[in-house]
Short mmCIF file of C-alpha atoms in Angstrom, two decimals:
data_model
loop_
_atom_site.label_atom_id
_atom_site.label_comp_id
_atom_site.label_asym_id
_atom_site.label_seq_id
_atom_site.Cartn_x
_atom_site.Cartn_y
_atom_site.Cartn_z
CA UNK B 1 10.57 2.39 -16.00
CA UNK B 2 12.42 -0.50 -16.31
CA UNK B 3 14.56 -2.39 -13.98
CA UNK B 4 15.96 -6.08 -14.53
CA UNK B 5 13.07 -6.28 -17.20
CA UNK B 6 10.50 -4.94 -14.60
CA UNK B 7 8.13 -2.15 -15.77
CA UNK B 8 6.82 0.22 -13.23
CA UNK B 9 3.55 1.95 -14.16
CA UNK B 10 3.66 5.28 -11.87
CA UNK B 11 0.88 7.65 -11.24
CA UNK B 12 1.62 11.05 -10.65
CA UNK B 13 -0.41 13.65 -8.68
CA UNK B 14 0.72 17.72 -7.81
CA UNK B 15 2.99 20.09 -9.15
CA UNK B 16 5.18 19.24 -11.82
CA UNK B 17 8.42 19.10 -8.95
CA UNK B 18 10.85 16.73 -7.52
CA UNK B 19 8.50 14.20 -5.65
CA UNK B 20 7.78 15.21 -1.89
CA UNK B 21 5.82 11.74 -1.40
CA UNK B 22 6.12 8.38 -2.64
CA UNK B 23 2.67 6.53 -1.91
CA UNK B 24 2.61 2.55 -1.73
CA UNK B 25 -0.77 0.74 -2.25
CA UNK B 26 -1.88 -2.77 -0.23
CA UNK B 27 -1.68 -5.92 -1.59
CA UNK B 28 -4.00 -6.45 -4.81
CA UNK B 29 -4.26 -2.85 -5.14
CA UNK B 30 -2.73 -0.04 -7.62
CA UNK B 31 -1.37 3.27 -7.52
CA UNK B 32 -4.79 5.20 -8.58
CA UNK B 33 -5.99 4.30 -4.82
CA UNK B 34 -4.17 7.12 -3.82
CA UNK B 35 -6.11 9.52 -6.21
CA UNK B 36 -8.75 11.00 -3.92
CA UNK B 37 -6.26 11.62 -0.99
CA UNK B 38 -3.89 13.15 -3.45
CA UNK B 39 -5.99 15.63 -5.38
CA UNK B 40 -8.70 16.61 -2.86
CA UNK B 41 -6.55 16.57 0.50
CA UNK B 42 -3.01 17.06 -0.28
CA UNK B 43 -3.16 19.19 -3.45
CA UNK B 44 0.05 21.24 -3.31
CA UNK B 45 2.48 18.52 -2.51
CA UNK B 46 4.16 16.19 -5.73
CA UNK B 47 2.93 12.52 -5.39
CA UNK B 48 4.22 9.25 -6.86
CA UNK B 49 1.90 6.74 -6.69
CA UNK B 50 3.22 3.43 -8.61
CA UNK B 51 1.57 -0.09 -9.26
CA UNK B 52 3.95 -2.37 -7.26
CA UNK B 53 4.93 -5.16 -9.26
CA UNK B 54 2.48 -7.97 -10.45
CA UNK B 55 -0.09 -5.20 -10.01
CA UNK B 56 -2.15 -2.81 -12.21
CA UNK B 57 -0.27 -1.89 -15.32
CA UNK B 58 3.04 -2.39 -13.92
CA UNK B 59 5.14 -5.46 -15.14
CA UNK B 60 3.71 -9.00 -13.66
CA UNK B 61 6.73 -10.57 -14.32
CA UNK B 62 8.56 -12.77 -11.55
CA UNK B 63 10.43 -12.66 -8.87
CA UNK B 64 7.30 -11.47 -6.54
CA UNK B 65 9.65 -10.47 -3.44
CA UNK B 66 9.64 -7.34 -1.11
CA UNK B 67 13.26 -6.96 -2.40
CA UNK B 68 12.22 -6.69 -6.04
CA UNK B 69 10.01 -4.17 -5.31
CA UNK B 70 12.90 -2.04 -3.42
CA UNK B 71 14.65 -2.06 -6.21
CA UNK B 72 12.50 -0.83 -8.62
CA UNK B 73 11.10 1.92 -6.20
CA UNK B 74 14.42 3.22 -5.25
CA UNK B 75 15.14 3.63 -9.22
CA UNK B 76 11.99 5.80 -8.97
CA UNK B 77 13.13 7.96 -6.53
CA UNK B 78 16.73 8.37 -7.84
CA UNK B 79 14.91 9.25 -11.16
CA UNK B 80 12.41 11.81 -10.07
CA UNK B 81 13.28 13.34 -6.84
CA UNK B 82 16.97 15.03 -5.80
CA UNK B 83 15.91 14.70 -2.05
CA UNK B 84 14.39 12.09 0.24
CA UNK B 85 10.75 11.46 0.51
CA UNK B 86 8.20 10.85 3.39
CA UNK B 87 6.91 7.01 1.95
CA UNK B 88 3.37 6.30 2.69
CA UNK B 89 2.59 2.91 2.95
CA UNK B 90 -0.75 0.90 3.28
CA UNK B 91 -1.12 -2.65 4.78
CA UNK B 92 1.49 -4.74 2.39
CA UNK B 93 2.93 -1.45 0.87
CA UNK B 94 4.32 -0.88 4.45
CA UNK B 95 6.38 -3.85 4.37
CA UNK B 96 7.91 -2.56 1.31
CA UNK B 97 8.25 0.83 2.42
CA UNK B 98 9.94 -0.35 5.90
CA UNK B 99 12.25 -2.60 3.63
CA UNK B 100 12.97 0.24 1.62
CA UNK B 101 13.89 2.41 4.90
CA UNK B 102 16.34 0.15 5.88
CA UNK B 103 18.14 -0.69 2.35
CA UNK B 104 18.41 2.85 1.24
CA UNK B 105 17.77 5.60 4.05
CA UNK B 106 19.44 8.37 2.01
CA UNK B 107 16.07 8.36 0.12
CA UNK B 108 13.33 8.14 2.92
CA UNK B 109 12.55 10.99 5.20
CA UNK B 110 9.99 9.65 7.18
CA UNK B 111 7.22 6.80 7.14
CA UNK B 112 3.66 6.72 7.49
CA UNK B 113 2.64 3.50 7.99
CA UNK B 114 -1.37 2.87 7.65
CA UNK B 115 -2.54 -0.26 8.88
CA UNK B 116 0.92 -2.00 8.12
CA UNK B 117 0.32 -5.90 7.57
CA UNK B 118 4.25 -7.33 8.20
CA UNK B 119 5.46 -9.94 10.02
CA UNK B 120 2.12 -11.84 10.20
CA UNK B 121 1.31 -15.67 11.19
CA UNK B 122 2.16 -17.88 8.11
CA UNK B 123 -0.49 -20.51 9.07
CA UNK B 124 -3.14 -17.35 8.57
CA UNK B 125 -1.27 -16.16 5.29
CA UNK B 126 -1.70 -19.66 3.95
CA UNK B 127 -5.34 -19.83 4.51
CA UNK B 128 -5.60 -16.57 2.80
CA UNK B 129 -3.80 -17.65 -0.13
CA UNK B 130 -5.83 -20.96 -0.26
CA UNK B 131 -9.00 -19.09 -0.51
CA UNK B 132 -7.77 -16.48 -3.44
CA UNK B 133 -6.77 -19.64 -5.19
CA UNK B 134 -9.73 -21.62 -4.96
CA UNK B 135 -11.64 -18.44 -6.03
CA UNK B 136 -10.00 -15.83 -7.51
CA UNK B 137 -12.56 -14.61 -9.71
CA UNK B 138 -16.35 -12.90 -9.74
CA UNK B 139 -19.55 -14.03 -11.48
CA UNK B 140 -19.96 -10.11 -12.72
CA UNK B 141 -19.48 -6.40 -10.66
CA UNK B 142 -22.12 -6.91 -8.27
CA UNK B 143 -20.32 -9.93 -6.96
CA UNK B 144 -16.87 -8.01 -6.53
CA UNK B 145 -18.61 -4.73 -5.57
CA UNK B 146 -20.63 -6.94 -2.64
CA UNK B 147 -17.21 -8.52 -1.59
CA UNK B 148 -15.82 -5.25 -0.89
CA UNK B 149 -18.69 -3.40 0.57
CA UNK B 150 -19.29 -6.46 3.14
CA UNK B 151 -15.40 -6.66 4.04
CA UNK B 152 -13.09 -4.04 4.53
CA UNK B 153 -14.35 -1.31 2.38
CA UNK B 154 -17.53 -1.28 4.39
CA UNK B 155 -16.78 2.19 6.00
CA UNK B 156 -15.78 3.64 2.45
CA UNK B 157 -18.00 6.21 0.43
CA UNK B 158 -19.78 4.41 -2.11
CA UNK B 159 -18.53 6.46 -4.84
CA UNK B 160 -14.90 5.73 -4.16
CA UNK B 161 -15.70 2.24 -4.15
CA UNK B 162 -17.17 2.51 -7.86
CA UNK B 163 -13.86 4.43 -8.53
CA UNK B 164 -11.96 1.02 -7.36
CA UNK B 165 -14.06 -1.26 -9.80
CA UNK B 166 -14.03 1.50 -12.56
CA UNK B 167 -9.94 1.13 -12.81
CA UNK B 168 -9.12 -2.18 -11.15
CA UNK B 169 -11.90 -4.99 -12.37
CA UNK B 170 -11.49 -6.22 -15.51
CA UNK B 171 -13.47 -8.62 -17.60
CA UNK B 172 -12.16 -12.22 -18.54
CA UNK B 173 -12.21 -14.33 -21.65
CA UNK B 174 -14.92 -16.63 -19.95
CA UNK B 175 -17.17 -13.56 -18.89
CA UNK B 176 -15.95 -13.60 -15.38
CA UNK B 177 -14.64 -10.35 -13.69
CA UNK B 178 -11.20 -10.50 -11.48
CA UNK B 179 -8.80 -7.52 -10.50
CA UNK B 180 -6.13 -6.32 -12.68
CA UNK B 181 -3.49 -8.51 -10.64
CA UNK B 182 -1.43 -11.44 -11.06
CA UNK B 183 -2.44 -14.16 -9.31
CA UNK B 184 0.70 -16.32 -9.01
CA UNK B 185 2.60 -12.64 -7.55
CA UNK B 186 -0.39 -12.70 -5.17
CA UNK B 187 0.63 -16.06 -4.04
CA UNK B 188 3.89 -15.23 -3.63
CA UNK B 189 3.21 -11.89 -1.62
CA UNK B 190 1.24 -13.71 0.51
CA UNK B 191 4.00 -15.52 1.62
CA UNK B 192 6.10 -12.57 2.11
CA UNK B 193 3.69 -10.93 4.47
CA UNK B 194 4.79 -13.78 6.79
CA UNK B 195 8.39 -12.65 6.64
CA UNK B 196 10.23 -10.73 9.63
CA UNK B 197 9.79 -7.31 9.50
CA UNK B 198 12.52 -4.87 9.79
CA UNK B 199 12.86 -1.58 11.41
CA UNK B 200 14.40 1.45 10.05
CA UNK B 201 17.18 3.29 11.78
CA UNK B 202 16.39 5.70 14.69
CA UNK B 203 16.91 8.76 12.51
CA UNK B 204 13.89 8.18 10.61
CA UNK B 205 10.36 9.18 12.26
CA UNK B 206 7.61 7.23 11.53
CA UNK B 207 3.89 7.24 12.53
CA UNK B 208 1.99 4.06 12.29
CA UNK B 209 -1.77 4.55 12.16
CA UNK B 210 -3.71 1.70 13.62
CA UNK B 211 -7.18 0.90 12.26
CA UNK B 212 -9.24 -0.15 15.01
CA UNK B 213 -12.31 -1.53 13.28
CA UNK B 214 -9.79 -4.12 11.28
CA UNK B 215 -10.72 -7.86 12.45
CA UNK B 216 -8.46 -9.77 12.78
CA UNK B 217 -5.85 -6.62 13.17
CA UNK B 218 -3.05 -6.72 11.30
CA UNK B 219 -0.96 -4.35 13.42
CA UNK B 220 0.98 -6.57 15.83
CA UNK B 221 2.02 -5.87 19.32
CA UNK B 222 5.45 -7.20 17.94
CA UNK B 223 5.93 -4.38 15.56
CA UNK B 224 4.57 -1.67 17.54
CA UNK B 225 6.93 -2.67 20.48
CA UNK B 226 10.17 -2.75 18.05
CA UNK B 227 9.41 0.27 16.67
CA UNK B 228 8.83 2.21 20.06
CA UNK B 229 12.49 0.84 21.30
CA UNK B 230 14.23 1.20 18.01
CA UNK B 231 12.97 4.64 17.21
CA UNK B 232 12.14 6.19 20.72
CA UNK B 233 10.49 9.52 20.53
CA UNK B 234 10.51 9.54 16.95
CA UNK B 235 8.15 7.27 16.65
CA UNK B 236 4.14 7.92 16.85
CA UNK B 237 1.05 5.67 17.10
CA UNK B 238 -2.37 7.23 16.31
CA UNK B 239 -5.25 5.23 16.33
CA UNK B 240 -8.26 5.73 13.61
CA UNK B 241 -11.79 4.47 14.08
CA UNK B 242 -12.04 2.76 11.01
CA UNK B 243 -11.32 -0.48 8.99
CA UNK B 244 -8.48 -1.61 7.03
CA UNK B 245 -8.77 1.11 3.97
CA UNK B 246 -7.50 3.83 6.16
CA UNK B 247 -6.73 6.50 3.33
CA UNK B 248 -10.19 5.84 1.86
CA UNK B 249 -12.17 5.57 4.91
CA UNK B 250 -10.54 9.04 6.79
CA UNK B 251 -8.65 10.82 3.83
CA UNK B 252 -9.06 14.05 5.80
CA UNK B 253 -7.19 12.18 9.03
CA UNK B 254 -4.44 10.57 7.04
CA UNK B 255 -3.76 13.76 4.84
CA UNK B 256 -3.35 15.81 8.49
CA UNK B 257 -0.68 12.97 9.51
CA UNK B 258 1.16 13.19 6.17
CA UNK B 259 1.26 16.60 6.35
CA UNK B 260 2.94 16.52 10.03
CA UNK B 261 5.74 14.12 8.56
CA UNK B 262 6.50 16.51 5.79
CA UNK B 263 6.93 19.28 8.09
CA UNK B 264 8.60 17.37 10.94
CA UNK B 265 10.78 14.65 8.81
#
């Protein structure tokens, strides 16, 4: 789909019917990361899982902002559903989901935030961006795999990690490998994560899943407190004993949280 020259590549799972779930991946990710969760653990639900702008097979054109992603996601939902949906975000995808809920509450029935990375320290984000800029590529597939397996994917099943590499790792003309992402877009998005977060209106039920092994943690006390104060009993905080890749590490538990939001939107 196109919006202001942006094209959004969208993966669809489940029955052919108006979408019930919008799944928004994290920074440097892609929509097919949701495939196992959707097909094996939520097979009866209609799910849209786009590649965000600058990611995967979607448009890599600027601008790369939270608002540009909100705009194309709102257009996507306007085309593929006739009712508000449960929006599931992971990491950076939670920042997008929160802004979508604030900008277009008519499209969002409830939120599931998986280890959200929002309102983060600017110096920390600058360091991450510097590291990516200095070394954005890998010598080969093994190096890319080892980096993930020793980091936030450490508790993810090996077959899931192999599927990630098959879909998302591409060979460059110089023989090195890199993720199917726009590096300039990623530089902009690291900055976007340092922006102040927003909180949806009190009618939108929200479940935040905090991954207790993420170190340093992405989920801030400021975010939790703001959601508790604004949403009251419509906010739930759940801790999962896993690292940052929540949906891949704990798909059964993640699916249960999403089903609960579908039933009690």
